[in-house]
Amino acid sequence: MSTTHARGLVPSRMRSAILLPVGDEGRVEQVEQRLIQAVTGGVLRTGERLPSESELARVLRVSPVTVREALGLLRDRGLITTKRGRSGGSFLTEAADPVVFARDRLRGLTRLALRDLGQHYAAIGSACVALAARRARAEEVDAIRRRLAGATAHDDHEWSRHLDEAVLELTALGQSARLTREQMRLQAEFSPLLALIDGERRKARETAFRRVLTAVERGEARAAADRFAAATEADLVNLIEIQQDLQQVVTQP
């Protein structure tokens, strides 16, 4: 187990989301993109050793040859380096900067694609928290609140990972395996972009999530769903503003 993971800095549910099976239609490019998502989401960190080829093949349900080719593409990008020997393996390089990747991805998304992703995320998340309001115990919700409070001292990017974990824990309280898996898949795609929302905007994100927690704790399913949807819409507005800033920088002479 890596030191980073042992210290609890890597959200366990986010790691599980990244390593969901690719499926029968798996391709080298899909495995490559899944691993890039792990980088952009901070699930895999600079200097960390990746799971072995055989382990990645097992959890992603693709052949070892597919994994080997995908790792070769990452090596060509300069994102990983491979060391031989007993303590060898594939390690993330300094070039694997999650903020850079997230900015590049946000800059390249169309406004329609960004909104579509956010609306899908809001729809699934709202359904999950509505179920959680009906099924979760008050002490389970309070435990999430207390863990999030303990993350306030972290920098913006690290804090965003803690919020990701809190969202996944809350949606899992809905006790729907299918919805939770879909939320995990969407969050692996959407969370790297949300991590770009920092500074004063971070306070608004936390306040909005705490309002969702309160509705779930009170058993108010409709309010929980509405608040989750409203929080996601606010996130989308922020991301569109950030996207505009990034695109202006590119077009400046």
PDB file of C-alpha atoms in Angstrom:
ATOM      1  CA  MET A   1       0.000   0.000   0.000  1.00  0.00           C
ATOM      2  CA  SER A   2       1.354   3.419  -0.900  1.00  0.00           C
ATOM      3  CA  THR A   3       2.196   5.944   1.805  1.00  0.00           C
ATOM      4  CA  THR A   4      -0.298   8.374   0.302  1.00  0.00           C
ATOM      5  CA  HIS A   5      -3.131   5.871   0.475  1.00  0.00           C
ATOM      6  CA  ALA A   6      -2.143   4.733   3.968  1.00  0.00           C
ATOM      7  CA  ARG A   7      -2.452   8.286   5.276  1.00  0.00           C
ATOM      8  CA  GLY A   8      -5.993   8.494   4.022  1.00  0.00           C
ATOM      9  CA  LEU A   9      -5.314  11.257   1.506  1.00  0.00           C
ATOM     10  CA  VAL A  10      -6.776   9.292  -1.376  1.00  0.00           C
ATOM     11  CA  PRO A  11     -10.586   8.997  -1.108  1.00  0.00           C
ATOM     12  CA  SER A  12     -11.415   5.313  -1.055  1.00  0.00           C
ATOM     13  CA  ARG A  13     -14.739   5.661  -2.866  1.00  0.00           C
ATOM     14  CA  MET A  14     -13.167   7.844  -5.541  1.00  0.00           C
ATOM     15  CA  ARG A  15     -10.494   5.207  -6.049  1.00  0.00           C
ATOM     16  CA  SER A  16     -13.217   2.598  -6.427  1.00  0.00           C
ATOM     17  CA  ALA A  17     -15.023   4.810  -8.952  1.00  0.00           C
ATOM     18  CA  ILE A  18     -11.921   5.134 -11.104  1.00  0.00           C
ATOM     19  CA  LEU A  19     -11.310   1.378 -11.022  1.00  0.00           C
ATOM     20  CA  LEU A  20     -14.803   0.279 -12.026  1.00  0.00           C
ATOM     21  CA  PRO A  21     -14.625  -2.336 -14.805  1.00  0.00           C
ATOM     22  CA  VAL A  22     -14.239  -0.952 -18.304  1.00  0.00           C
ATOM     23  CA  GLY A  23     -16.448  -3.723 -19.670  1.00  0.00           C
ATOM     24  CA  ASP A  24     -16.477  -5.872 -22.764  1.00  0.00           C
ATOM     25  CA  GLU A  25     -16.070  -2.899 -25.061  1.00  0.00           C
ATOM     26  CA  GLY A  26     -12.772  -2.016 -23.420  1.00  0.00           C
ATOM     27  CA  ARG A  27     -10.137  -0.447 -25.619  1.00  0.00           C
ATOM     28  CA  VAL A  28      -6.601   0.729 -25.006  1.00  0.00           C
ATOM     29  CA  GLU A  29      -7.782   4.343 -25.235  1.00  0.00           C
ATOM     30  CA  GLN A  30     -10.533   3.746 -22.664  1.00  0.00           C
ATOM     31  CA  VAL A  31      -8.052   2.337 -20.161  1.00  0.00           C
ATOM     32  CA  GLU A  32      -5.729   5.246 -20.879  1.00  0.00           C
ATOM     33  CA  GLN A  33      -8.524   7.749 -20.234  1.00  0.00           C
ATOM     34  CA  ARG A  34      -9.583   5.947 -17.053  1.00  0.00           C
ATOM     35  CA  LEU A  35      -6.049   6.249 -15.696  1.00  0.00           C
ATOM     36  CA  ILE A  36      -5.877   9.892 -16.748  1.00  0.00           C
ATOM     37  CA  GLN A  37      -9.107  10.450 -14.770  1.00  0.00           C
ATOM     38  CA  ALA A  38      -7.326   8.964 -11.774  1.00  0.00           C
ATOM     39  CA  VAL A  39      -4.598  11.570 -12.216  1.00  0.00           C
ATOM     40  CA  THR A  40      -6.938  14.527 -12.754  1.00  0.00           C
ATOM     41  CA  GLY A  41      -9.042  13.543  -9.771  1.00  0.00           C
ATOM     42  CA  GLY A  42      -6.038  13.249  -7.474  1.00  0.00           C
ATOM     43  CA  VAL A  43      -6.778   9.567  -6.924  1.00  0.00           C
ATOM     44  CA  LEU A  44      -3.260   8.783  -8.114  1.00  0.00           C
ATOM     45  CA  ARG A  45      -0.580  11.236  -7.030  1.00  0.00           C
ATOM     46  CA  THR A  46       2.841  12.332  -8.226  1.00  0.00           C
ATOM     47  CA  GLY A  47       5.450   9.737  -7.264  1.00  0.00           C
ATOM     48  CA  GLU A  48       2.851   7.069  -6.470  1.00  0.00           C
ATOM     49  CA  ARG A  49       3.262   3.589  -7.897  1.00  0.00           C
ATOM     50  CA  LEU A  50       0.380   2.365 -10.023  1.00  0.00           C
ATOM     51  CA  PRO A  51      -1.156  -1.052  -9.403  1.00  0.00           C
ATOM     52  CA  SER A  52       0.557  -3.817 -11.341  1.00  0.00           C
ATOM     53  CA  GLU A  53      -0.469  -4.629 -14.905  1.00  0.00           C
ATOM     54  CA  SER A  54      -2.131  -7.847 -13.763  1.00  0.00           C
ATOM     55  CA  GLU A  55      -4.056  -6.062 -10.988  1.00  0.00           C
ATOM     56  CA  LEU A  56      -5.258  -3.319 -13.341  1.00  0.00           C
ATOM     57  CA  ALA A  57      -6.290  -5.938 -15.875  1.00  0.00           C
ATOM     58  CA  ARG A  58      -8.257  -7.788 -13.202  1.00  0.00           C
ATOM     59  CA  VAL A  59     -10.187  -4.810 -11.788  1.00  0.00           C
ATOM     60  CA  LEU A  60     -10.803  -3.175 -15.174  1.00  0.00           C
ATOM     61  CA  ARG A  61     -11.685  -6.542 -16.735  1.00  0.00           C
ATOM     62  CA  VAL A  62      -9.478  -6.159 -19.765  1.00  0.00           C
ATOM     63  CA  SER A  63      -6.500  -8.157 -20.963  1.00  0.00           C
ATOM     64  CA  PRO A  64      -2.983  -7.510 -19.602  1.00  0.00           C
ATOM     65  CA  VAL A  65      -1.939  -6.656 -23.160  1.00  0.00           C
ATOM     66  CA  THR A  66      -4.534  -3.849 -23.252  1.00  0.00           C
ATOM     67  CA  VAL A  67      -3.236  -2.474 -19.943  1.00  0.00           C
ATOM     68  CA  ARG A  68       0.366  -2.700 -21.149  1.00  0.00           C
ATOM     69  CA  GLU A  69      -0.457  -0.731 -24.307  1.00  0.00           C
ATOM     70  CA  ALA A  70      -2.383   1.903 -22.317  1.00  0.00           C
ATOM     71  CA  LEU A  71       0.548   2.333 -19.943  1.00  0.00           C
ATOM     72  CA  GLY A  72       2.780   2.752 -22.971  1.00  0.00           C
ATOM     73  CA  LEU A  73       0.612   5.658 -24.122  1.00  0.00           C
ATOM     74  CA  LEU A  74       0.871   7.256 -20.680  1.00  0.00           C
ATOM     75  CA  ARG A  75       4.636   6.753 -20.806  1.00  0.00           C
ATOM     76  CA  ASP A  76       4.747   8.470 -24.193  1.00  0.00           C
ATOM     77  CA  ARG A  77       2.857  11.414 -22.680  1.00  0.00           C
ATOM     78  CA  GLY A  78       5.503  11.645 -19.976  1.00  0.00           C
ATOM     79  CA  LEU A  79       2.959  10.915 -17.233  1.00  0.00           C
ATOM     80  CA  ILE A  80       4.561   7.746 -15.922  1.00  0.00           C
ATOM     81  CA  THR A  81       8.017   6.263 -15.732  1.00  0.00           C
ATOM     82  CA  THR A  82       8.765   2.582 -15.380  1.00  0.00           C
ATOM     83  CA  LYS A  83      11.463   1.146 -13.137  1.00  0.00           C
ATOM     84  CA  ARG A  84      12.697  -2.421 -13.265  1.00  0.00           C
ATOM     85  CA  GLY A  85      13.596  -4.688 -10.394  1.00  0.00           C
ATOM     86  CA  ARG A  86      12.023  -5.850  -7.153  1.00  0.00           C
ATOM     87  CA  SER A  87      10.992  -2.337  -6.101  1.00  0.00           C
ATOM     88  CA  GLY A  88      10.095  -1.347  -9.651  1.00  0.00           C
ATOM     89  CA  GLY A  89       6.819  -0.633 -11.390  1.00  0.00           C
ATOM     90  CA  SER A  90       5.119   2.321 -13.059  1.00  0.00           C
ATOM     91  CA  PHE A  91       5.205   5.616 -11.160  1.00  0.00           C
ATOM     92  CA  LEU A  92       3.530   8.956 -11.816  1.00  0.00           C
ATOM     93  CA  THR A  93       5.934  11.698 -12.853  1.00  0.00           C
ATOM     94  CA  GLU A  94       5.938  15.388 -11.937  1.00  0.00           C
ATOM     95  CA  ALA A  95       4.208  16.049 -15.263  1.00  0.00           C
ATOM     96  CA  ALA A  96       1.031  14.406 -13.922  1.00  0.00           C
ATOM     97  CA  ASP A  97      -0.432  17.632 -12.549  1.00  0.00           C
ATOM     98  CA  PRO A  98      -4.197  17.253 -11.866  1.00  0.00           C
ATOM     99  CA  VAL A  99      -4.874  20.994 -12.005  1.00  0.00           C
ATOM    100  CA  VAL A 100      -3.293  21.334 -15.448  1.00  0.00           C
ATOM    101  CA  PHE A 101      -5.271  18.366 -16.747  1.00  0.00           C
ATOM    102  CA  ALA A 102      -8.551  19.662 -15.303  1.00  0.00           C
ATOM    103  CA  ARG A 103      -8.031  23.109 -16.835  1.00  0.00           C
ATOM    104  CA  ASP A 104      -7.205  21.630 -20.217  1.00  0.00           C
ATOM    105  CA  ARG A 105     -10.289  19.423 -20.132  1.00  0.00           C
ATOM    106  CA  LEU A 106     -12.600  22.235 -19.047  1.00  0.00           C
ATOM    107  CA  ARG A 107     -11.160  24.515 -21.717  1.00  0.00           C
ATOM    108  CA  GLY A 108     -11.809  21.885 -24.388  1.00  0.00           C
ATOM    109  CA  LEU A 109     -15.420  21.058 -23.423  1.00  0.00           C
ATOM    110  CA  THR A 110     -18.268  22.689 -25.308  1.00  0.00           C
ATOM    111  CA  ARG A 111     -20.801  24.554 -23.190  1.00  0.00           C
ATOM    112  CA  LEU A 112     -23.429  21.996 -24.175  1.00  0.00           C
ATOM    113  CA  ALA A 113     -21.241  19.049 -23.135  1.00  0.00           C
ATOM    114  CA  LEU A 114     -20.435  20.685 -19.797  1.00  0.00           C
ATOM    115  CA  ARG A 115     -24.105  21.351 -19.045  1.00  0.00           C
ATOM    116  CA  ASP A 116     -25.075  17.844 -20.112  1.00  0.00           C
ATOM    117  CA  LEU A 117     -22.508  16.344 -17.747  1.00  0.00           C
ATOM    118  CA  GLY A 118     -23.656  18.556 -14.879  1.00  0.00           C
ATOM    119  CA  GLN A 119     -27.329  17.803 -15.452  1.00  0.00           C
ATOM    120  CA  HIS A 120     -26.674  14.055 -15.539  1.00  0.00           C
ATOM    121  CA  TYR A 121     -24.683  14.388 -12.312  1.00  0.00           C
ATOM    122  CA  ALA A 122     -27.490  16.409 -10.701  1.00  0.00           C
ATOM    123  CA  ALA A 123     -30.183  13.930 -11.738  1.00  0.00           C
ATOM    124  CA  ILE A 124     -28.410  10.884 -10.326  1.00  0.00           C
ATOM    125  CA  GLY A 125     -27.151  12.666  -7.205  1.00  0.00           C
ATOM    126  CA  SER A 126     -30.606  14.069  -6.454  1.00  0.00           C
ATOM    127  CA  ALA A 127     -32.151  10.607  -6.668  1.00  0.00           C
ATOM    128  CA  CYS A 128     -29.456   9.229  -4.349  1.00  0.00           C
ATOM    129  CA  VAL A 129     -29.864  11.890  -1.638  1.00  0.00           C
ATOM    130  CA  ALA A 130     -33.663  11.596  -1.783  1.00  0.00           C
ATOM    131  CA  LEU A 131     -33.308   7.898  -0.995  1.00  0.00           C
ATOM    132  CA  ALA A 132     -30.766   8.705   1.712  1.00  0.00           C
ATOM    133  CA  ALA A 133     -33.302  11.031   3.345  1.00  0.00           C
ATOM    134  CA  ARG A 134     -35.680   8.066   3.618  1.00  0.00           C
ATOM    135  CA  ARG A 135     -33.143   5.441   4.680  1.00  0.00           C
ATOM    136  CA  ALA A 136     -30.154   7.005   6.445  1.00  0.00           C
ATOM    137  CA  ARG A 137     -29.815   7.232  10.207  1.00  0.00           C
ATOM    138  CA  ALA A 138     -29.125  10.615  11.781  1.00  0.00           C
ATOM    139  CA  GLU A 139     -25.822   9.438  13.244  1.00  0.00           C
ATOM    140  CA  GLU A 140     -24.612   8.377   9.783  1.00  0.00           C
ATOM    141  CA  VAL A 141     -25.294  11.833   8.391  1.00  0.00           C
ATOM    142  CA  ASP A 142     -23.668  13.485  11.393  1.00  0.00           C
ATOM    143  CA  ALA A 143     -20.541  11.387  10.893  1.00  0.00           C
ATOM    144  CA  ILE A 144     -20.208  12.783   7.357  1.00  0.00           C
ATOM    145  CA  ARG A 145     -20.677  16.317   8.676  1.00  0.00           C
ATOM    146  CA  ARG A 146     -17.968  15.859  11.300  1.00  0.00           C
ATOM    147  CA  ARG A 147     -15.479  14.362   8.836  1.00  0.00           C
ATOM    148  CA  LEU A 148     -16.012  17.258   6.464  1.00  0.00           C
ATOM    149  CA  ALA A 149     -15.510  19.744   9.302  1.00  0.00           C
ATOM    150  CA  GLY A 150     -12.143  18.141   9.982  1.00  0.00           C
ATOM    151  CA  ALA A 151     -11.030  18.931   6.431  1.00  0.00           C
ATOM    152  CA  THR A 152     -11.435  22.707   6.637  1.00  0.00           C
ATOM    153  CA  ALA A 153      -7.705  23.324   7.199  1.00  0.00           C
ATOM    154  CA  HIS A 154      -6.705  21.669   3.908  1.00  0.00           C
ATOM    155  CA  ASP A 155      -5.849  23.617   0.771  1.00  0.00           C
ATOM    156  CA  ASP A 156      -8.570  24.012  -1.854  1.00  0.00           C
ATOM    157  CA  HIS A 157      -7.651  21.002  -3.983  1.00  0.00           C
ATOM    158  CA  GLU A 158      -7.270  18.644  -1.017  1.00  0.00           C
ATOM    159  CA  TRP A 159     -10.470  19.959   0.548  1.00  0.00           C
ATOM    160  CA  SER A 160     -12.325  19.305  -2.716  1.00  0.00           C
ATOM    161  CA  ARG A 161     -11.281  15.647  -2.527  1.00  0.00           C
ATOM    162  CA  HIS A 162     -12.696  15.430   0.979  1.00  0.00           C
ATOM    163  CA  LEU A 163     -15.957  16.922  -0.271  1.00  0.00           C
ATOM    164  CA  ASP A 164     -16.017  14.347  -3.086  1.00  0.00           C
ATOM    165  CA  GLU A 165     -15.714  11.606  -0.504  1.00  0.00           C
ATOM    166  CA  ALA A 166     -18.482  13.137   1.603  1.00  0.00           C
ATOM    167  CA  VAL A 167     -20.813  13.297  -1.405  1.00  0.00           C
ATOM    168  CA  LEU A 168     -20.154   9.646  -2.253  1.00  0.00           C
ATOM    169  CA  GLU A 169     -20.676   8.576   1.342  1.00  0.00           C
ATOM    170  CA  LEU A 170     -23.983  10.445   1.453  1.00  0.00           C
ATOM    171  CA  THR A 171     -25.258   9.032  -1.829  1.00  0.00           C
ATOM    172  CA  ALA A 172     -24.291   5.524  -0.684  1.00  0.00           C
ATOM    173  CA  LEU A 173     -26.656   5.972   2.274  1.00  0.00           C
ATOM    174  CA  GLY A 174     -29.504   5.749  -0.232  1.00  0.00           C
ATOM    175  CA  GLN A 175     -28.745   2.008  -0.322  1.00  0.00           C
ATOM    176  CA  SER A 176     -29.229   1.680  -4.073  1.00  0.00           C
ATOM    177  CA  ALA A 177     -26.264  -0.197  -5.538  1.00  0.00           C
ATOM    178  CA  ARG A 178     -27.121   0.792  -9.112  1.00  0.00           C
ATOM    179  CA  LEU A 179     -27.540   4.493  -8.388  1.00  0.00           C
ATOM    180  CA  THR A 180     -24.426   4.581  -6.226  1.00  0.00           C
ATOM    181  CA  ARG A 181     -22.322   2.952  -8.960  1.00  0.00           C
ATOM    182  CA  GLU A 182     -23.590   5.480 -11.494  1.00  0.00           C
ATOM    183  CA  GLN A 183     -22.899   8.354  -9.092  1.00  0.00           C
ATOM    184  CA  MET A 184     -19.378   7.051  -8.570  1.00  0.00           C
ATOM    185  CA  ARG A 185     -18.815   6.842 -12.330  1.00  0.00           C
ATOM    186  CA  LEU A 186     -20.103  10.368 -12.901  1.00  0.00           C
ATOM    187  CA  GLN A 187     -18.168  11.798 -10.003  1.00  0.00           C
ATOM    188  CA  ALA A 188     -14.923  10.347 -11.342  1.00  0.00           C
ATOM    189  CA  GLU A 189     -15.599  12.378 -14.500  1.00  0.00           C
ATOM    190  CA  PHE A 190     -17.019  15.558 -12.949  1.00  0.00           C
ATOM    191  CA  SER A 191     -15.008  15.964  -9.736  1.00  0.00           C
ATOM    192  CA  PRO A 192     -11.705  17.006 -11.377  1.00  0.00           C
ATOM    193  CA  LEU A 193     -13.549  19.982 -12.859  1.00  0.00           C
ATOM    194  CA  LEU A 194     -15.220  20.829  -9.544  1.00  0.00           C
ATOM    195  CA  ALA A 195     -11.778  20.951  -7.918  1.00  0.00           C
ATOM    196  CA  LEU A 196     -11.115  24.103  -9.957  1.00  0.00           C
ATOM    197  CA  ILE A 197     -13.776  25.932  -7.910  1.00  0.00           C
ATOM    198  CA  ASP A 198     -11.687  27.472  -5.149  1.00  0.00           C
ATOM    199  CA  GLY A 199     -11.287  30.528  -2.932  1.00  0.00           C
ATOM    200  CA  GLU A 200     -14.526  32.229  -1.928  1.00  0.00           C
ATOM    201  CA  ARG A 201     -16.480  29.871  -4.156  1.00  0.00           C
ATOM    202  CA  ARG A 202     -15.364  27.003  -1.930  1.00  0.00           C
ATOM    203  CA  LYS A 203     -17.357  28.423   0.996  1.00  0.00           C
ATOM    204  CA  ALA A 204     -20.508  28.492  -1.103  1.00  0.00           C
ATOM    205  CA  ARG A 205     -19.971  24.848  -2.141  1.00  0.00           C
ATOM    206  CA  GLU A 206     -19.584  23.740   1.451  1.00  0.00           C
ATOM    207  CA  THR A 207     -22.628  25.707   2.595  1.00  0.00           C
ATOM    208  CA  ALA A 208     -24.737  24.181  -0.179  1.00  0.00           C
ATOM    209  CA  PHE A 209     -23.646  20.642   0.697  1.00  0.00           C
ATOM    210  CA  ARG A 210     -24.352  21.189   4.379  1.00  0.00           C
ATOM    211  CA  ARG A 211     -27.887  22.232   3.452  1.00  0.00           C
ATOM    212  CA  VAL A 212     -28.278  18.915   1.628  1.00  0.00           C
ATOM    213  CA  LEU A 213     -27.003  17.075   4.706  1.00  0.00           C
ATOM    214  CA  THR A 214     -29.528  18.883   6.912  1.00  0.00           C
ATOM    215  CA  ALA A 215     -32.429  17.928   4.633  1.00  0.00           C
ATOM    216  CA  VAL A 216     -31.297  14.283   4.591  1.00  0.00           C
ATOM    217  CA  GLU A 217     -30.918  14.266   8.362  1.00  0.00           C
ATOM    218  CA  ARG A 218     -34.481  15.586   8.736  1.00  0.00           C
ATOM    219  CA  GLY A 219     -35.853  12.992   6.340  1.00  0.00           C
ATOM    220  CA  GLU A 220     -36.925  15.653   3.814  1.00  0.00           C
ATOM    221  CA  ALA A 221     -36.451  13.769   0.540  1.00  0.00           C
ATOM    222  CA  ARG A 222     -37.807  16.442  -1.817  1.00  0.00           C
ATOM    223  CA  ALA A 223     -35.798  19.203  -0.153  1.00  0.00           C
ATOM    224  CA  ALA A 224     -32.622  17.105  -0.256  1.00  0.00           C
ATOM    225  CA  ALA A 225     -33.051  16.430  -3.979  1.00  0.00           C
ATOM    226  CA  ASP A 226     -33.865  20.068  -4.772  1.00  0.00           C
ATOM    227  CA  ARG A 227     -30.886  21.330  -2.777  1.00  0.00           C
ATOM    228  CA  PHE A 228     -28.514  18.910  -4.479  1.00  0.00           C
ATOM    229  CA  ALA A 229     -29.769  20.005  -7.901  1.00  0.00           C
ATOM    230  CA  ALA A 230     -29.447  23.678  -6.940  1.00  0.00           C
ATOM    231  CA  ALA A 231     -25.899  23.138  -5.650  1.00  0.00           C
ATOM    232  CA  THR A 232     -24.919  21.446  -8.921  1.00  0.00           C
ATOM    233  CA  GLU A 233     -26.426  24.299 -10.938  1.00  0.00           C
ATOM    234  CA  ALA A 234     -24.363  26.774  -8.910  1.00  0.00           C
ATOM    235  CA  ASP A 235     -21.278  24.649  -9.602  1.00  0.00           C
ATOM    236  CA  LEU A 236     -22.052  24.736 -13.321  1.00  0.00           C
ATOM    237  CA  VAL A 237     -22.326  28.539 -13.272  1.00  0.00           C
ATOM    238  CA  ASN A 238     -18.916  28.709 -11.590  1.00  0.00           C
ATOM    239  CA  LEU A 239     -17.382  26.274 -14.066  1.00  0.00           C
ATOM    240  CA  ILE A 240     -18.725  28.232 -17.027  1.00  0.00           C
ATOM    241  CA  GLU A 241     -17.131  31.392 -15.612  1.00  0.00           C
ATOM    242  CA  ILE A 242     -13.821  29.594 -15.082  1.00  0.00           C
ATOM    243  CA  GLN A 243     -14.044  28.137 -18.586  1.00  0.00           C
ATOM    244  CA  GLN A 244     -14.549  31.608 -20.068  1.00  0.00           C
ATOM    245  CA  ASP A 245     -11.495  32.900 -18.204  1.00  0.00           C
ATOM    246  CA  LEU A 246      -9.374  29.985 -19.448  1.00  0.00           C
ATOM    247  CA  GLN A 247     -10.495  30.463 -23.033  1.00  0.00           C
ATOM    248  CA  GLN A 248      -9.789  34.195 -22.901  1.00  0.00           C
ATOM    249  CA  VAL A 249      -6.242  33.498 -21.784  1.00  0.00           C
ATOM    250  CA  VAL A 250      -5.735  31.235 -24.808  1.00  0.00           C
ATOM    251  CA  THR A 251      -7.114  33.766 -27.290  1.00  0.00           C
ATOM    252  CA  GLN A 252      -5.160  36.739 -25.978  1.00  0.00           C
ATOM    253  CA  PRO A 253      -2.385  37.845 -28.380  1.00  0.00           C
TER     254      PRO A 253
END
